[in-house]
Amino acid sequence: MSNIVYKDNNLVEASYSLNLSEQRLILIAIIAAREIEKELTSDTILTIHASEYMKQFNLGRQASYEALQSACDNLFERHLNYKAIDPVTGKIGVYKSRWVSKVGYVKEEGCVQLIFAPDIIPLFVKLEEKFTRYELKQISPLTSVYAIRLYELLIRWRSTGKLYISIDDLRSKLGLLEDEYKKMGDFKKRVLTVAINQINKFTDITVSYIQKKEGRNISELHFMFDEKEQDKETSSIPLEPTYKLTAKQCLFFAKKLCDITNNPKFGNEFAYVGETQEDFHERIASELLDTQNVRKYFSSLLEVGYVAKYKK
């Protein structure tokens, strides 16, 4: 299994509350969902084995069994609030969805089987723009759910190294109830300090923050973070793409590549003289089944939104 988590930024910035076992299960399931050969649908059953949970989070066998079983207890009832563009009006809407439409624990096999809710699937597959990616190993040692969520919110702004956010918005995104850690002192002690300490100790970034006040009350937090030097050196080593597309991906991206209106450069370079648009599309879709041709068209694929998978 890959170690890279991909999330649409609307999912990163969603408001929800998951316990540690649920959070970890969702992250592994997102990675598994992106790796299946067939197209993910609202009927696709994903199976997460305890052995994979053990490997990703460095837990013992019994602890992994118990964590997966615990994650199944209430996951069906968990929901999230997120923003998305209404395809009809083009306006931003705020939506509520369950994470899963079905989940269960198979004790004899030591595994979880789940089906993602239909509205969740587009938030982590076929991402073309405005998404966040990070290595699962960065948050694997974190035991605070607030540390995991804060790390994601920060990495969303990796390009700037800054996150300015109101207290109310941060509390909402961390999944805190209105009466949880209501006093600022409790919030900082039980949530913020724990999260920042774990992020600074275990992940690839170092974060600090300053407080902004309106009158006597703290209204905003301004986070600043930098990548650790060791991780900068590691991240500079290029990863090797797999150069492998599924049949569905071949058709999907061939259509984008061969779109003479939105992507004329590709047609000018690779279309044959006298070739019809339909024949051009069919030929490129067929060629993309070969990894050598994926290499050939790789830069063009990235330009039309292909998200590469990388070898370990």
mmCIF file of C-alpha atoms in Angstrom:
data_model
loop_
_atom_site.group_PDB
_atom_site.id
_atom_site.type_symbol
_atom_site.label_atom_id
_atom_site.label_comp_id
_atom_site.label_asym_id
_atom_site.label_seq_id
_atom_site.Cartn_x
_atom_site.Cartn_y
_atom_site.Cartn_z
ATOM 1 C CA MET A 1 0.000 0.000 0.000
ATOM 2 C CA SER A 2 1.151 3.536 -0.781
ATOM 3 C CA ASN A 3 2.026 5.991 1.961
ATOM 4 C CA ILE A 4 0.523 9.097 0.338
ATOM 5 C CA VAL A 5 -2.780 10.635 1.454
ATOM 6 C CA TYR A 6 -4.642 12.785 -1.081
ATOM 7 C CA LYS A 7 -7.560 14.990 -0.034
ATOM 8 C CA ASP A 8 -9.562 17.646 -1.797
ATOM 9 C CA ASN A 9 -9.029 20.928 0.044
ATOM 10 C CA ASN A 10 -12.748 21.013 0.853
ATOM 11 C CA LEU A 11 -12.245 17.771 2.776
ATOM 12 C CA VAL A 12 -9.136 19.114 4.518
ATOM 13 C CA GLU A 13 -11.089 22.169 5.646
ATOM 14 C CA ALA A 14 -14.257 20.277 6.585
ATOM 15 C CA SER A 15 -15.645 20.249 10.118
ATOM 16 C CA TYR A 16 -15.874 16.859 11.792
ATOM 17 C CA SER A 17 -15.044 14.857 14.876
ATOM 18 C CA LEU A 18 -13.449 11.406 14.691
ATOM 19 C CA ASN A 19 -11.641 9.554 17.452
ATOM 20 C CA LEU A 20 -8.098 8.310 16.845
ATOM 21 C CA SER A 21 -9.050 4.825 15.629
ATOM 22 C CA GLU A 22 -11.685 6.240 13.260
ATOM 23 C CA GLN A 23 -9.329 8.900 11.932
ATOM 24 C CA ARG A 24 -6.633 6.344 11.193
ATOM 25 C CA LEU A 25 -9.074 3.932 9.548
ATOM 26 C CA ILE A 26 -10.409 6.661 7.264
ATOM 27 C CA LEU A 27 -6.897 7.637 6.183
ATOM 28 C CA ILE A 28 -5.907 4.050 5.341
ATOM 29 C CA ALA A 29 -9.208 3.545 3.515
ATOM 30 C CA ILE A 30 -8.637 6.695 1.437
ATOM 31 C CA ILE A 31 -5.233 5.361 0.346
ATOM 32 C CA ALA A 32 -6.719 1.928 -0.413
ATOM 33 C CA ALA A 33 -9.567 3.485 -2.405
ATOM 34 C CA ARG A 34 -7.158 5.372 -4.649
ATOM 35 C CA GLU A 35 -5.188 2.200 -5.398
ATOM 36 C CA ILE A 36 -7.942 -0.108 -6.593
ATOM 37 C CA GLU A 37 -7.777 -0.882 -10.313
ATOM 38 C CA LYS A 38 -11.491 -0.466 -11.026
ATOM 39 C CA GLU A 39 -13.358 2.798 -10.662
ATOM 40 C CA LEU A 40 -14.464 3.493 -7.104
ATOM 41 C CA THR A 41 -18.245 3.708 -6.750
ATOM 42 C CA SER A 42 -20.751 3.973 -3.930
ATOM 43 C CA ASP A 43 -21.019 0.150 -4.062
ATOM 44 C CA THR A 44 -17.289 -0.597 -3.814
ATOM 45 C CA ILE A 45 -16.403 -2.533 -0.673
ATOM 46 C CA LEU A 46 -12.961 -1.733 0.742
ATOM 47 C CA THR A 47 -11.226 -4.211 3.022
ATOM 48 C CA ILE A 48 -8.693 -2.998 5.579
ATOM 49 C CA HIS A 49 -6.738 -5.730 7.344
ATOM 50 C CA ALA A 50 -5.247 -5.482 10.819
ATOM 51 C CA SER A 51 -1.830 -6.306 9.342
ATOM 52 C CA GLU A 52 -1.913 -3.068 7.301
ATOM 53 C CA TYR A 53 -3.059 -1.088 10.347
ATOM 54 C CA MET A 54 -0.170 -2.599 12.342
ATOM 55 C CA LYS A 55 2.341 -1.663 9.665
ATOM 56 C CA GLN A 56 1.155 1.914 9.147
ATOM 57 C CA PHE A 57 0.809 2.847 12.815
ATOM 58 C CA ASN A 58 3.480 0.645 14.416
ATOM 59 C CA LEU A 59 1.071 -1.182 16.707
ATOM 60 C CA GLY A 60 0.956 -4.726 18.049
ATOM 61 C CA ARG A 61 -1.404 -7.300 16.566
ATOM 62 C CA GLN A 62 -3.913 -7.278 19.432
ATOM 63 C CA ALA A 63 -3.896 -3.478 19.648
ATOM 64 C CA SER A 64 -4.625 -3.306 15.906
ATOM 65 C CA TYR A 65 -7.525 -5.752 16.171
ATOM 66 C CA GLU A 66 -8.998 -3.740 19.029
ATOM 67 C CA ALA A 67 -8.486 -0.414 17.238
ATOM 68 C CA LEU A 68 -10.252 -1.589 14.078
ATOM 69 C CA GLN A 69 -13.118 -3.082 16.038
ATOM 70 C CA SER A 70 -13.444 0.132 18.045
ATOM 71 C CA ALA A 71 -13.398 2.234 14.866
ATOM 72 C CA CYS A 72 -16.402 0.314 13.554
ATOM 73 C CA ASP A 73 -18.532 0.922 16.634
ATOM 74 C CA ASN A 74 -19.595 4.482 15.815
ATOM 75 C CA LEU A 75 -18.159 5.286 12.387
ATOM 76 C CA PHE A 76 -21.515 4.847 10.669
ATOM 77 C CA GLU A 77 -22.946 7.646 12.816
ATOM 78 C CA ARG A 78 -20.088 10.059 12.140
ATOM 79 C CA HIS A 79 -20.676 12.902 9.716
ATOM 80 C CA LEU A 80 -18.855 15.920 8.367
ATOM 81 C CA ASN A 81 -19.814 19.385 7.198
ATOM 82 C CA TYR A 82 -18.006 20.628 4.108
ATOM 83 C CA LYS A 83 -18.217 23.294 1.429
ATOM 84 C CA ALA A 84 -18.539 22.567 -2.282
ATOM 85 C CA ILE A 85 -19.661 24.233 -5.487
ATOM 86 C CA ASP A 86 -23.275 23.518 -6.416
ATOM 87 C CA PRO A 87 -22.991 22.224 -10.017
ATOM 88 C CA VAL A 88 -26.379 23.727 -10.920
ATOM 89 C CA THR A 89 -26.052 27.279 -9.574
ATOM 90 C CA GLY A 90 -22.265 27.546 -9.370
ATOM 91 C CA LYS A 91 -22.637 28.861 -5.818
ATOM 92 C CA ILE A 92 -20.838 27.579 -2.728
ATOM 93 C CA GLY A 93 -23.021 25.342 -0.574
ATOM 94 C CA VAL A 94 -22.469 23.856 2.873
ATOM 95 C CA TYR A 95 -23.277 20.155 2.955
ATOM 96 C CA LYS A 96 -23.502 17.423 5.568
ATOM 97 C CA SER A 97 -22.658 13.795 4.784
ATOM 98 C CA ARG A 98 -21.851 10.533 6.520
ATOM 99 C CA TRP A 99 -18.346 9.179 6.011
ATOM 100 C CA VAL A 100 -19.568 5.669 5.177
ATOM 101 C CA SER A 101 -22.774 4.078 4.008
ATOM 102 C CA LYS A 102 -21.752 0.686 5.402
ATOM 103 C CA VAL A 103 -19.069 -0.550 7.791
ATOM 104 C CA GLY A 104 -18.426 -3.790 9.633
ATOM 105 C CA TYR A 105 -15.728 -5.784 11.410
ATOM 106 C CA VAL A 106 -15.016 -9.380 10.360
ATOM 107 C CA LYS A 107 -13.548 -10.881 13.509
ATOM 108 C CA GLU A 108 -12.343 -14.182 12.021
ATOM 109 C CA GLU A 109 -10.439 -12.341 9.291
ATOM 110 C CA GLY A 110 -9.284 -9.452 11.469
ATOM 111 C CA CYS A 111 -10.422 -6.850 9.005
ATOM 112 C CA VAL A 112 -12.837 -3.989 8.439
ATOM 113 C CA GLN A 113 -15.081 -3.786 5.395
ATOM 114 C CA LEU A 114 -16.550 -0.424 4.505
ATOM 115 C CA ILE A 115 -18.243 1.500 1.710
ATOM 116 C CA PHE A 116 -17.655 5.228 1.464
ATOM 117 C CA ALA A 117 -20.723 7.456 1.238
ATOM 118 C CA PRO A 118 -21.340 8.670 -2.356
ATOM 119 C CA ASP A 119 -20.743 12.361 -1.589
ATOM 120 C CA ILE A 120 -17.374 11.639 0.023
ATOM 121 C CA ILE A 121 -15.797 9.767 -2.889
ATOM 122 C CA PRO A 122 -15.151 12.826 -5.141
ATOM 123 C CA LEU A 123 -13.280 14.442 -2.263
ATOM 124 C CA PHE A 124 -10.327 12.055 -2.561
ATOM 125 C CA VAL A 125 -10.426 10.407 -6.027
ATOM 126 C CA LYS A 126 -9.921 11.899 -9.503
ATOM 127 C CA LEU A 127 -8.581 15.092 -7.990
ATOM 128 C CA GLU A 128 -7.499 17.588 -10.631
ATOM 129 C CA GLU A 129 -6.829 20.765 -8.671
ATOM 130 C CA LYS A 130 -7.001 22.283 -5.198
ATOM 131 C CA PHE A 131 -5.951 19.225 -3.250
ATOM 132 C CA THR A 132 -3.512 18.470 -0.425
ATOM 133 C CA ARG A 133 -1.108 15.525 -0.278
ATOM 134 C CA TYR A 134 1.112 14.280 2.527
ATOM 135 C CA GLU A 135 2.861 11.126 3.662
ATOM 136 C CA LEU A 136 0.860 9.000 6.087
ATOM 137 C CA LYS A 137 4.055 8.308 8.026
ATOM 138 C CA GLN A 138 4.120 11.976 9.067
ATOM 139 C CA ILE A 139 0.984 11.619 11.175
ATOM 140 C CA SER A 140 1.329 7.915 12.094
ATOM 141 C CA PRO A 141 3.045 8.640 15.447
ATOM 142 C CA LEU A 142 0.490 11.288 16.411
ATOM 143 C CA THR A 143 -1.904 10.196 19.150
ATOM 144 C CA SER A 144 -3.877 13.445 19.401
ATOM 145 C CA VAL A 145 -6.731 13.723 16.905
ATOM 146 C CA TYR A 146 -6.277 17.481 17.128
ATOM 147 C CA ALA A 147 -2.619 17.123 16.109
ATOM 148 C CA ILE A 148 -3.645 15.132 13.008
ATOM 149 C CA ARG A 149 -6.261 17.687 11.992
ATOM 150 C CA LEU A 150 -4.018 20.680 12.684
ATOM 151 C CA TYR A 151 -1.207 19.097 10.651
ATOM 152 C CA GLU A 152 -3.577 18.682 7.687
ATOM 153 C CA LEU A 153 -4.806 22.258 7.967
ATOM 154 C CA LEU A 154 -1.234 23.528 8.039
ATOM 155 C CA ILE A 155 0.031 21.371 5.157
ATOM 156 C CA ARG A 156 -2.850 22.728 3.076
ATOM 157 C CA TRP A 157 -0.777 25.950 3.091
ATOM 158 C CA ARG A 158 2.658 24.357 2.642
ATOM 159 C CA SER A 159 3.480 26.778 -0.201
ATOM 160 C CA THR A 160 3.218 29.805 2.100
ATOM 161 C CA GLY A 161 4.106 28.321 5.489
ATOM 162 C CA LYS A 162 1.320 30.361 7.088
ATOM 163 C CA LEU A 163 -2.216 29.741 8.294
ATOM 164 C CA TYR A 164 -4.337 32.576 9.661
ATOM 165 C CA ILE A 165 -7.552 31.301 11.207
ATOM 166 C CA SER A 166 -10.184 32.519 13.641
ATOM 167 C CA ILE A 167 -10.630 30.693 16.931
ATOM 168 C CA ASP A 168 -14.222 29.797 16.048
ATOM 169 C CA ASP A 169 -13.231 28.411 12.645
ATOM 170 C CA LEU A 170 -10.376 26.387 14.104
ATOM 171 C CA ARG A 171 -12.589 24.925 16.820
ATOM 172 C CA SER A 172 -15.144 23.952 14.189
ATOM 173 C CA LYS A 173 -12.566 22.274 11.929
ATOM 174 C CA LEU A 174 -11.116 20.383 14.904
ATOM 175 C CA GLY A 175 -14.588 19.011 15.649
ATOM 176 C CA LEU A 176 -14.979 20.604 19.072
ATOM 177 C CA LEU A 177 -18.452 20.998 20.508
ATOM 178 C CA GLU A 178 -19.525 24.454 21.610
ATOM 179 C CA ASP A 179 -19.056 23.640 25.309
ATOM 180 C CA GLU A 180 -15.783 21.697 24.894
ATOM 181 C CA TYR A 181 -12.708 23.500 26.231
ATOM 182 C CA LYS A 182 -14.700 26.716 26.079
ATOM 183 C CA LYS A 183 -12.204 28.667 28.187
ATOM 184 C CA MET A 184 -9.182 29.762 26.188
ATOM 185 C CA GLY A 185 -6.834 28.447 28.866
ATOM 186 C CA ASP A 186 -8.357 24.957 28.618
ATOM 187 C CA PHE A 187 -8.336 25.064 24.806
ATOM 188 C CA LYS A 188 -4.659 25.962 24.716
ATOM 189 C CA LYS A 189 -3.680 23.410 27.367
ATOM 190 C CA ARG A 190 -5.781 20.429 26.229
ATOM 191 C CA VAL A 191 -5.858 20.981 22.461
ATOM 192 C CA LEU A 192 -3.418 23.501 21.021
ATOM 193 C CA THR A 193 -0.290 22.839 23.086
ATOM 194 C CA VAL A 194 -0.639 19.056 22.821
ATOM 195 C CA ALA A 195 -1.161 19.250 19.060
ATOM 196 C CA ILE A 196 1.763 21.583 18.417
ATOM 197 C CA ASN A 197 4.131 19.600 20.647
ATOM 198 C CA GLN A 198 3.335 16.379 18.788
ATOM 199 C CA ILE A 199 3.610 18.027 15.361
ATOM 200 C CA ASN A 200 6.974 19.558 16.227
ATOM 201 C CA LYS A 201 8.317 16.302 17.660
ATOM 202 C CA PHE A 202 7.106 13.750 15.120
ATOM 203 C CA THR A 203 6.344 15.368 11.754
ATOM 204 C CA ASP A 204 8.348 17.038 8.982
ATOM 205 C CA ILE A 205 7.432 20.593 10.036
ATOM 206 C CA THR A 206 8.045 22.929 12.966
ATOM 207 C CA VAL A 207 5.147 25.205 13.868
ATOM 208 C CA SER A 208 4.610 28.206 16.123
ATOM 209 C CA TYR A 209 1.817 30.740 16.469
ATOM 210 C CA ILE A 210 0.900 34.195 17.692
ATOM 211 C CA GLN A 211 -2.423 35.391 19.096
ATOM 212 C CA LYS A 212 -4.479 38.247 17.703
ATOM 213 C CA LYS A 213 -7.026 40.005 19.917
ATOM 214 C CA GLU A 214 -10.212 41.939 19.448
ATOM 215 C CA GLY A 215 -10.489 43.954 22.580
ATOM 216 C CA ARG A 216 -9.616 41.677 25.477
ATOM 217 C CA ASN A 217 -10.496 38.424 23.716
ATOM 218 C CA ILE A 218 -8.270 36.300 21.482
ATOM 219 C CA SER A 219 -10.008 36.175 18.109
ATOM 220 C CA GLU A 220 -7.421 34.719 15.725
ATOM 221 C CA LEU A 221 -4.336 32.516 15.663
ATOM 222 C CA HIS A 222 -1.580 33.096 13.133
ATOM 223 C CA PHE A 223 0.399 29.884 12.559
ATOM 224 C CA MET A 224 3.855 29.921 10.961
ATOM 225 C CA PHE A 225 5.648 26.723 10.034
ATOM 226 C CA ASP A 226 8.829 25.549 8.287
ATOM 227 C CA GLU A 227 9.926 22.242 6.888
ATOM 228 C CA LYS A 228 12.649 20.608 8.952
ATOM 229 C CA GLU A 229 16.093 20.642 7.326
ATOM 230 C CA GLN A 230 16.461 16.854 7.279
ATOM 231 C CA ASP A 231 13.096 16.500 5.538
ATOM 232 C CA LYS A 232 14.033 19.160 2.993
ATOM 233 C CA GLU A 233 17.023 17.037 2.007
ATOM 234 C CA THR A 234 14.900 13.886 1.854
ATOM 235 C CA SER A 235 12.120 15.529 -0.118
ATOM 236 C CA SER A 236 14.626 16.773 -2.700
ATOM 237 C CA ILE A 237 15.238 13.188 -3.841
ATOM 238 C CA PRO A 238 12.831 12.594 -6.736
ATOM 239 C CA LEU A 239 10.404 9.705 -6.420
ATOM 240 C CA GLU A 240 9.860 7.391 -9.381
ATOM 241 C CA PRO A 241 6.285 7.407 -10.733
ATOM 242 C CA THR A 242 4.629 4.069 -11.461
ATOM 243 C CA TYR A 243 3.558 5.273 -14.935
ATOM 244 C CA LYS A 244 0.543 2.983 -14.716
ATOM 245 C CA LEU A 245 -3.042 3.989 -15.512
ATOM 246 C CA THR A 246 -6.208 1.944 -15.193
ATOM 247 C CA ALA A 247 -8.403 1.428 -18.255
ATOM 248 C CA LYS A 248 -10.867 3.971 -16.882
ATOM 249 C CA GLN A 249 -8.083 6.487 -16.355
ATOM 250 C CA CYS A 250 -6.823 5.932 -19.895
ATOM 251 C CA LEU A 251 -10.225 6.864 -21.332
ATOM 252 C CA PHE A 252 -10.700 9.760 -18.935
ATOM 253 C CA PHE A 253 -7.312 11.392 -19.486
ATOM 254 C CA ALA A 254 -7.195 10.634 -23.212
ATOM 255 C CA LYS A 255 -10.360 12.702 -23.540
ATOM 256 C CA LYS A 256 -8.714 15.585 -21.687
ATOM 257 C CA LEU A 257 -5.469 15.326 -23.633
ATOM 258 C CA CYS A 258 -7.242 15.242 -27.003
ATOM 259 C CA ASP A 259 -9.584 18.147 -26.281
ATOM 260 C CA ILE A 260 -8.562 20.487 -29.109
ATOM 261 C CA THR A 261 -10.482 23.385 -27.566
ATOM 262 C CA ASN A 262 -8.954 23.350 -24.083
ATOM 263 C CA ASN A 263 -5.677 21.582 -24.865
ATOM 264 C CA PRO A 264 -4.678 22.414 -28.474
ATOM 265 C CA LYS A 265 -0.943 22.058 -27.760
ATOM 266 C CA PHE A 266 -1.194 18.287 -27.355
ATOM 267 C CA GLY A 267 -3.100 17.849 -30.613
ATOM 268 C CA ASN A 268 -0.648 20.019 -32.503
ATOM 269 C CA GLU A 269 2.214 17.844 -31.284
ATOM 270 C CA PHE A 270 0.790 14.314 -31.360
ATOM 271 C CA ALA A 271 -2.241 14.127 -33.686
ATOM 272 C CA TYR A 272 -1.717 12.483 -37.083
ATOM 273 C CA VAL A 273 -2.462 14.385 -40.253
ATOM 274 C CA GLY A 274 -6.025 13.601 -41.354
ATOM 275 C CA GLU A 275 -6.850 11.844 -38.063
ATOM 276 C CA THR A 276 -10.391 12.499 -36.791
ATOM 277 C CA GLN A 277 -11.011 13.665 -33.225
ATOM 278 C CA GLU A 278 -12.602 10.311 -32.360
ATOM 279 C CA ASP A 279 -9.712 8.302 -33.846
ATOM 280 C CA PHE A 280 -7.200 10.537 -32.049
ATOM 281 C CA HIS A 281 -8.941 9.950 -28.717
ATOM 282 C CA GLU A 282 -9.177 6.171 -29.232
ATOM 283 C CA ARG A 283 -5.507 5.911 -30.226
ATOM 284 C CA ILE A 284 -4.237 7.874 -27.227
ATOM 285 C CA ALA A 285 -6.500 5.905 -24.843
ATOM 286 C CA SER A 286 -5.054 2.680 -26.239
ATOM 287 C CA GLU A 287 -1.474 3.944 -26.060
ATOM 288 C CA LEU A 288 -1.860 4.979 -22.414
ATOM 289 C CA LEU A 289 -2.307 1.314 -21.470
ATOM 290 C CA ASP A 290 1.439 0.965 -22.097
ATOM 291 C CA THR A 291 3.655 2.407 -19.356
ATOM 292 C CA GLN A 292 6.215 3.533 -21.943
ATOM 293 C CA ASN A 293 3.607 5.786 -23.512
ATOM 294 C CA VAL A 294 2.579 7.101 -20.101
ATOM 295 C CA ARG A 295 6.217 8.161 -19.725
ATOM 296 C CA LYS A 296 6.063 9.755 -23.174
ATOM 297 C CA TYR A 297 2.947 11.798 -22.355
ATOM 298 C CA PHE A 298 3.686 12.236 -18.644
ATOM 299 C CA SER A 299 4.200 16.009 -18.588
ATOM 300 C CA SER A 300 1.039 16.497 -20.658
ATOM 301 C CA LEU A 301 -0.917 14.245 -18.287
ATOM 302 C CA LEU A 302 0.165 16.324 -15.300
ATOM 303 C CA GLU A 303 -0.980 19.477 -17.093
ATOM 304 C CA VAL A 304 -4.542 18.112 -17.446
ATOM 305 C CA GLY A 305 -4.828 17.059 -13.819
ATOM 306 C CA TYR A 306 -3.356 13.567 -13.555
ATOM 307 C CA VAL A 307 -2.090 12.867 -10.024
ATOM 308 C CA ALA A 308 0.877 10.522 -10.250
ATOM 309 C CA LYS A 309 1.362 7.533 -7.989
ATOM 310 C CA TYR A 310 4.915 6.906 -6.880
ATOM 311 C CA LYS A 311 6.905 3.787 -6.129
ATOM 312 C CA LYS A 312 7.965 3.277 -2.544
#
